Each structure stands twice: as C-alpha cells, then as structure tokens.
Short mmCIF file of C-alpha atoms and ligand atoms in Angstrom, two decimals:
data_model
loop_
_atom_site.label_atom_id
_atom_site.label_comp_id
_atom_site.label_asym_id
_atom_site.label_seq_id
_atom_site.Cartn_x
_atom_site.Cartn_y
_atom_site.Cartn_z
CA MET S 1 3.96 82.44 -56.96
CA LYS S 2 7.28 84.07 -56.03
CA ASN S 3 10.27 82.06 -54.75
CA ILE S 4 10.01 82.03 -50.97
CA LEU S 5 13.77 81.91 -50.54
CA GLU S 6 13.79 85.42 -52.03
CA ALA S 7 11.23 86.72 -49.49
CA PRO S 8 12.55 89.65 -47.40
CA PHE S 9 11.35 87.99 -44.18
CA ILE S 10 13.35 84.81 -44.92
CA LYS S 11 16.47 86.83 -45.69
CA GLU S 12 16.07 88.91 -42.52
CA MET S 13 15.57 85.79 -40.40
CA CYS S 14 18.71 84.22 -41.92
CA GLU S 15 20.74 87.36 -41.28
CA THR S 16 19.50 87.69 -37.71
CA ALA S 17 20.26 84.04 -36.89
CA GLU S 18 23.69 84.45 -38.47
CA ASN S 19 24.43 87.59 -36.44
CA LEU S 20 23.30 85.95 -33.21
CA TYR S 21 25.51 82.97 -33.97
CA ARG S 22 28.53 85.12 -34.90
CA HIS S 23 28.28 87.00 -31.60
CA GLY S 24 28.43 83.67 -29.78
CA TRP S 25 25.00 84.19 -28.26
CA ASP S 26 23.49 81.06 -29.83
CA GLU S 27 25.83 78.13 -29.45
CA ARG S 28 24.61 74.72 -30.69
CA ASN S 29 20.77 74.95 -30.76
CA GLY S 30 20.69 77.83 -28.24
CA GLY S 31 18.20 80.62 -28.90
CA ASN S 32 15.01 80.96 -30.90
CA ILE S 33 13.12 83.58 -32.91
CA SER S 34 9.45 84.13 -33.73
CA TYR S 35 8.21 86.83 -36.10
CA ILE S 36 4.59 87.69 -36.95
CA LEU S 37 4.00 87.84 -40.72
CA ASP S 38 1.19 89.44 -42.73
CA GLU S 39 -1.13 86.98 -44.47
CA ALA S 40 -0.94 89.06 -47.66
CA GLU S 41 2.87 88.96 -47.59
CA VAL S 42 2.97 85.18 -47.00
CA GLY S 43 0.36 84.75 -49.77
CA LYS S 44 2.80 86.11 -52.35
CA TYR S 45 5.07 83.10 -51.76
CA LEU S 46 2.82 80.28 -50.54
CA ASP S 47 -0.64 78.81 -51.05
CA VAL S 48 -1.92 79.49 -47.53
CA LYS S 49 -4.58 76.76 -47.94
CA ASP S 50 -1.91 74.10 -48.47
CA VAL S 51 -1.30 72.78 -44.92
CA LYS S 52 1.70 70.43 -44.84
CA ARG S 53 1.23 69.21 -41.28
CA GLU S 54 -0.68 69.97 -38.08
CA ILE S 55 1.39 70.58 -34.95
CA PRO S 56 -0.21 70.33 -31.46
CA MET S 57 0.80 72.79 -28.73
CA ILE S 58 1.03 72.42 -24.93
CA PHE S 59 -0.96 75.59 -24.22
CA ASN S 60 -3.89 77.51 -25.63
CA ALA S 61 -2.89 80.23 -28.10
CA GLU S 62 -6.46 81.25 -29.02
CA ASN S 63 -5.50 84.93 -28.65
CA LEU S 64 -3.20 84.49 -31.65
CA ALA S 65 -5.75 82.60 -33.80
CA ASP S 66 -5.20 82.94 -37.56
CA LYS S 67 -1.88 84.74 -37.09
CA TYR S 68 1.11 83.72 -39.22
CA PHE S 69 4.57 83.28 -37.72
CA ILE S 70 7.98 82.34 -38.94
CA VAL S 71 9.69 80.43 -36.11
CA THR S 72 12.98 78.64 -35.62
CA GLY S 73 12.92 74.87 -35.11
CA THR S 74 13.70 73.06 -31.89
CA GLY S 75 17.15 71.53 -31.66
CA ARG S 76 18.26 73.34 -34.80
CA TYR S 77 21.59 75.18 -34.98
CA PHE S 78 21.57 78.92 -35.80
CA LYS S 79 24.93 78.27 -37.47
CA ASN S 80 23.04 76.42 -40.23
CA VAL S 81 19.99 78.66 -40.76
CA MET S 82 21.51 80.74 -43.57
CA ALA S 83 22.58 77.70 -45.63
CA HIS S 84 19.44 75.60 -44.99
CA PRO S 85 16.47 77.85 -44.14
CA SER S 86 13.69 75.31 -44.72
CA GLU S 87 15.30 72.69 -42.46
CA ASN S 88 15.76 75.10 -39.57
CA MET S 89 12.72 77.41 -39.66
CA GLY S 90 9.06 77.12 -40.51
CA ILE S 91 6.01 79.24 -41.32
CA VAL S 92 3.00 78.34 -39.19
CA ARG S 93 -0.53 79.64 -38.65
CA VAL S 94 -2.34 79.32 -35.32
CA GLN S 95 -5.61 77.39 -35.70
CA LYS S 96 -8.87 79.04 -34.58
CA ASN S 97 -9.13 76.94 -31.40
CA GLY S 98 -5.56 77.87 -30.41
CA GLN S 99 -4.59 74.22 -29.79
CA LYS S 100 -2.67 73.45 -32.98
CA LEU S 101 -0.54 75.05 -35.66
CA ASP S 102 -0.87 74.63 -39.42
CA LEU S 103 2.57 74.18 -40.94
CA LEU S 104 2.72 75.95 -44.32
CA TRP S 105 6.44 75.83 -45.10
CA GLY S 106 9.74 74.55 -43.70
CA LEU S 107 10.48 72.55 -40.52
CA GLU S 108 11.41 69.77 -42.92
CA ASN S 109 11.97 66.17 -41.82
CA GLY S 110 9.34 66.33 -39.06
CA ILE S 111 11.09 69.07 -37.05
CA LEU S 112 8.95 70.86 -34.44
CA PRO S 113 8.94 74.59 -33.65
CA THR S 114 11.19 75.81 -30.83
CA SER S 115 10.53 74.27 -27.42
CA GLU S 116 10.23 77.86 -26.17
CA LEU S 117 7.04 78.45 -28.16
CA PRO S 118 4.97 78.91 -24.94
CA SER S 119 7.23 81.80 -23.83
CA HIS S 120 7.28 83.28 -27.33
CA PHE S 121 3.53 83.11 -27.92
CA MET S 122 2.60 84.26 -24.42
CA THR S 123 5.05 87.15 -24.84
CA HIS S 124 3.48 88.11 -28.19
CA ILE S 125 0.04 88.13 -26.52
CA SER S 126 1.35 90.35 -23.70
CA ARG S 127 3.20 92.76 -25.94
CA LEU S 128 0.29 93.06 -28.40
CA SER S 129 -1.93 94.03 -25.46
CA VAL S 130 0.27 97.10 -24.88
CA ASP S 131 1.83 97.66 -28.32
CA LEU S 132 -0.05 96.87 -31.54
CA GLU S 133 3.19 97.19 -33.52
CA ASN S 134 4.85 94.26 -31.75
CA LYS S 135 5.99 91.55 -34.17
CA VAL S 136 9.21 89.91 -32.98
CA VAL S 137 10.45 87.86 -30.02
CA ILE S 138 14.11 86.84 -29.83
CA HIS S 139 15.59 84.60 -27.13
CA CYS S 140 19.37 84.17 -26.98
CA HIS S 141 22.17 83.26 -24.59
CA ALA S 142 23.83 86.69 -24.60
CA THR S 143 27.18 85.97 -22.95
CA HIS S 144 27.77 88.97 -20.69
CA LEU S 145 24.17 89.34 -19.51
CA LEU S 146 24.24 85.65 -18.65
CA ALA S 147 27.55 86.06 -16.79
CA MET S 148 26.24 89.13 -14.96
CA SER S 149 23.32 87.11 -13.60
CA PHE S 150 25.87 85.13 -11.52
CA THR S 151 27.68 88.12 -10.04
CA HIS S 152 25.18 90.99 -9.83
CA SER S 153 22.13 91.61 -7.67
CA LEU S 154 19.09 90.17 -9.47
CA ASP S 155 16.81 92.93 -8.23
CA ALA S 156 15.31 94.40 -11.43
CA ARG S 157 15.90 97.99 -10.32
CA ASP S 158 19.57 97.32 -9.44
CA PHE S 159 20.14 95.37 -12.65
CA THR S 160 18.49 98.02 -14.83
CA ARG S 161 20.36 100.89 -13.17
CA ARG S 162 23.67 99.09 -13.64
CA LEU S 163 23.04 98.61 -17.36
CA TRP S 164 21.90 102.25 -17.79
CA GLN S 165 25.13 103.37 -16.06
CA MET S 166 27.41 101.34 -18.32
CA CYS S 167 26.79 103.20 -21.57
CA THR S 168 25.13 106.57 -22.16
CA GLU S 169 22.82 105.28 -24.89
CA CYS S 170 21.23 102.56 -22.75
CA LEU S 171 18.60 104.70 -21.04
CA VAL S 172 17.52 106.07 -24.41
CA VAL S 173 17.23 102.58 -25.97
CA PHE S 174 15.49 100.87 -23.04
CA PRO S 175 13.98 103.46 -20.67
CA ASP S 176 11.50 100.72 -19.71
CA GLY S 177 14.40 98.81 -18.11
CA VAL S 178 14.82 95.06 -17.81
CA ALA S 179 12.82 92.55 -15.81
CA VAL S 180 14.63 89.67 -14.08
CA LEU S 181 12.84 86.36 -13.45
CA PRO S 182 13.73 83.75 -10.86
CA TRP S 183 15.31 80.60 -12.31
CA ILE S 184 12.55 78.46 -13.89
CA VAL S 185 12.74 75.32 -16.06
CA PRO S 186 12.87 76.46 -19.72
CA GLY S 187 10.29 75.34 -22.29
CA THR S 188 7.47 75.25 -19.70
CA ASN S 189 4.20 77.15 -19.54
CA GLU S 190 5.37 78.41 -16.12
CA ILE S 191 8.36 80.28 -17.52
CA GLY S 192 6.16 81.47 -20.41
CA GLU S 193 3.61 82.95 -18.00
CA ALA S 194 6.29 84.66 -15.88
CA THR S 195 8.02 86.07 -18.97
CA ALA S 196 4.76 87.29 -20.47
CA GLU S 197 3.71 88.97 -17.22
CA SER S 198 6.99 90.94 -17.13
CA MET S 199 6.61 91.77 -20.82
CA LYS S 200 3.55 93.91 -20.06
CA ALA S 201 5.92 96.60 -18.74
CA HIS S 202 9.29 95.75 -20.33
CA ARG S 203 10.73 94.64 -23.68
CA LEU S 204 13.72 92.87 -22.14
CA VAL S 205 13.49 89.99 -19.66
CA ILE S 206 16.55 88.32 -18.13
CA TRP S 207 16.40 84.60 -17.46
CA PRO S 208 19.17 84.23 -14.83
CA PHE S 209 21.90 81.67 -15.61
CA HIS S 210 20.31 81.17 -19.06
CA GLY S 211 19.87 84.22 -21.31
CA VAL S 212 17.56 87.01 -22.33
CA TYR S 213 14.25 87.64 -24.12
CA GLY S 214 13.75 90.75 -26.24
CA THR S 215 10.77 92.01 -28.23
CA GLY S 216 10.09 94.69 -30.81
CA LYS S 217 8.36 95.79 -33.98
CA ASP S 218 10.92 94.24 -36.34
CA LEU S 219 13.99 92.03 -36.31
CA ASP S 220 16.49 94.91 -36.47
CA GLU S 221 14.92 96.79 -33.57
CA THR S 222 14.67 93.68 -31.40
CA TYR S 223 18.20 92.56 -32.22
CA GLY S 224 19.47 96.09 -31.50
CA LEU S 225 17.70 96.15 -28.15
CA ILE S 226 19.37 92.93 -27.01
CA GLU S 227 22.69 94.06 -28.50
CA THR S 228 22.58 97.33 -26.50
CA ALA S 229 21.85 95.62 -23.17
CA GLU S 230 24.46 92.96 -23.92
CA LYS S 231 27.06 95.65 -24.74
CA ALA S 232 26.37 97.32 -21.39
CA ALA S 233 26.86 93.96 -19.65
CA GLU S 234 30.13 93.51 -21.55
CA VAL S 235 31.33 96.95 -20.43
CA TYR S 236 30.35 96.03 -16.86
CA THR S 237 32.51 92.90 -17.17
CA TYR S 238 35.52 95.00 -18.28
CA VAL S 239 34.89 97.62 -15.60
CA GLN S 240 34.88 94.91 -12.93
CA ALA S 241 37.99 93.31 -14.41
CA GLN S 242 39.74 96.72 -14.41
CA GLY S 243 39.15 97.08 -10.68
CA GLY S 244 35.63 98.52 -10.46
CA VAL S 245 33.96 101.89 -10.90
CA LYS S 246 36.02 105.00 -10.05
CA GLN S 247 33.62 107.54 -11.58
CA ALA S 248 30.20 107.05 -13.12
CA ILE S 249 27.19 108.46 -14.92
CA THR S 250 25.12 110.07 -12.15
CA ASP S 251 21.37 109.87 -11.67
CA GLN S 252 21.21 113.57 -12.56
CA ASN S 253 23.05 112.79 -15.84
CA LEU S 254 20.46 110.10 -16.56
CA LYS S 255 17.58 112.50 -15.79
CA ASP S 256 19.09 115.10 -18.14
CA LEU S 257 19.46 112.43 -20.81
CA ALA S 258 15.83 111.32 -20.43
CA ALA S 259 14.65 114.94 -20.74
CA ALA S 260 16.82 115.59 -23.81
CA PHE S 261 15.66 112.43 -25.62
CA HIS S 262 12.04 112.63 -24.43
CA VAL S 263 12.02 109.17 -22.83
CA MET S 264 10.38 108.16 -19.56
CA PRO S 265 12.60 106.01 -17.29
CA VAL S 266 10.80 103.44 -15.13
CA PRO S 267 9.27 105.51 -12.26
CA GLY S 268 11.32 105.20 -9.06
CA TYR S 269 14.43 103.82 -10.78
CA LEU S 270 16.38 107.13 -10.58
CA ASP S 271 17.09 108.72 -7.19
P1 13P J 1 15.14 75.17 -28.92
O1 13P J 1 16.24 74.42 -29.65
O2 13P J 1 13.98 74.28 -28.59
O3 13P J 1 14.74 76.42 -29.67
O4 13P J 1 15.71 75.62 -27.50
C1 13P J 1 16.87 76.38 -27.41
C2 13P J 1 16.92 77.18 -26.17
O5 13P J 1 17.61 78.19 -26.13
C3 13P J 1 16.14 76.77 -24.99
O6 13P J 1 16.05 77.78 -24.04
ZN1 ZN J 2 17.74 79.18 -24.18
#
C-alpha cells in the first residue's frame, strides 16, 4: 500500500486549500471542498473495506451511491490543511441507501464532513446530470464577489453581464454566466436544492452576502473559474472606487469574442 500523504489528490487538495486561504477567501473555517475520487485510485493507498466510522447525513444521496469523495471537515481551518491533512479532510464513500457515509481515512478526532455537504452533494448530482466529467465543488467566501452582492443588482443577467464586462477573458471562461440565489440559511437542504437547481445551467452560483459555489472537472479548473469571476469583481470594485465606468467592453465586442473563441453566451444575455 502506498503512503496516502503522497497521493496526488491529497497534495492537490492541500494546495487548493492553501491558495484559497492565502487569497483571504477562507477565513477561519470558511469554505469547503468536495472532490470525487476513483475507487481504483483510492485503492492504491487505502483498504477500501476498512471502514473507520459511519456518518449519517441529513438528506438522501442515493444518486451518489458507492462514490468516493475527499471532503473538508466542518469547523476546520483551511489555514491548517497543508500541515495536518488527516485532521482537516476525510475520504468517504456514500452507502448504497444514500443515508450514511463510510469514513475510510481522515476526519480524525470525530470530526464531521463540512456542514455544506447537502449543497455539495446535490450540486454534484446536478452537474453529473449535465456533465459526466464533473468532479469538484468548491465553496468559498470570495471577498469582492461577496462585497458586490451588497452593492450590485442581484438579477443574474445584470450580475453576469457586469462580470463579463470587467475583464475580456471572463466571457470565454464562463459563457454560462453566474446564477444568484436569494439569501438562504447555509448548511440546509433548502440552500442545497436551490444551488443544485441553478447548477443545471451554470457552474458558478453566488450566495449573496456569503460567498460563491464553483464546479468543474478538476481542482485547478474549478479554482480558476472562481478566481476569474472574483478577479472581475475586484476590478469592478476598483472601477467604482475610481469614479465609475467611462468606457466599456460593448455587447458587440462580447459577441465577437464569443465567435472567435467558439463559446455560447447565455441566450438573451447580450443585446
Ligand atoms: P464548514 O466549516 O461546515 O465547512 O462551513 C464553512 C462555511 O463556509 C459555511 O458556509
Ligand atoms: Zn460559507
């Protein structure tokens, strides 16, 4: 059996948590990550029959039965993930009936998976229904997106257009735009269901006054997606601080960009 601390997926999770922390997007225990792993890959490092603990869930995850995930722990600080992976993350498998998880590694000292597991798992189910390559969900408290949710219209079309206009690359990176939810209590099935519904058509969902959810096929892509939207929100903050827009990327510019990069913007979002 190989040393699990040498596993590429552990290293990538540590690096991602570290980067999120260094950007200031995951203060204290803010943020969480879940990442679907291959059974064969996990099997190189762990005896997958050796269940350390069973963990009940508050919703039915039958659609993810037998899938393996590495997830961050609830109440754990991203600041500490790199130094102490097994105390801050865990590898779990969803039981056949979808009601419980088998803990195979980590989440030491009785720690539970992130309280946002309903939103993560429901999002995975949604994304897998439209994209078989989906593997990652990241939630973080991206500073400028969060700030923008206090000052900008929360209409998804307005919000998306503003981000697309703030940096030429944005439309290419997220032509599917961003969804914006109403404010809902975090950690609940209700916010999970609303997030997952939006995730059928988008890979980025804004939780106003809280943060953002992003999804993708690997950690780099998902991190990069959030980073790009967050950068646009940061530019928007500077633009506002510098006195507002004097000239801008036009809708025709955005249409030309979409044609050149062969991406399809959300229908009806460009005039
Ligand atoms: P957890 O510590 O349970 O992952 O929660 C952090 C968070 O960001 C809640 O939205
Ligand atoms: Zn949060």
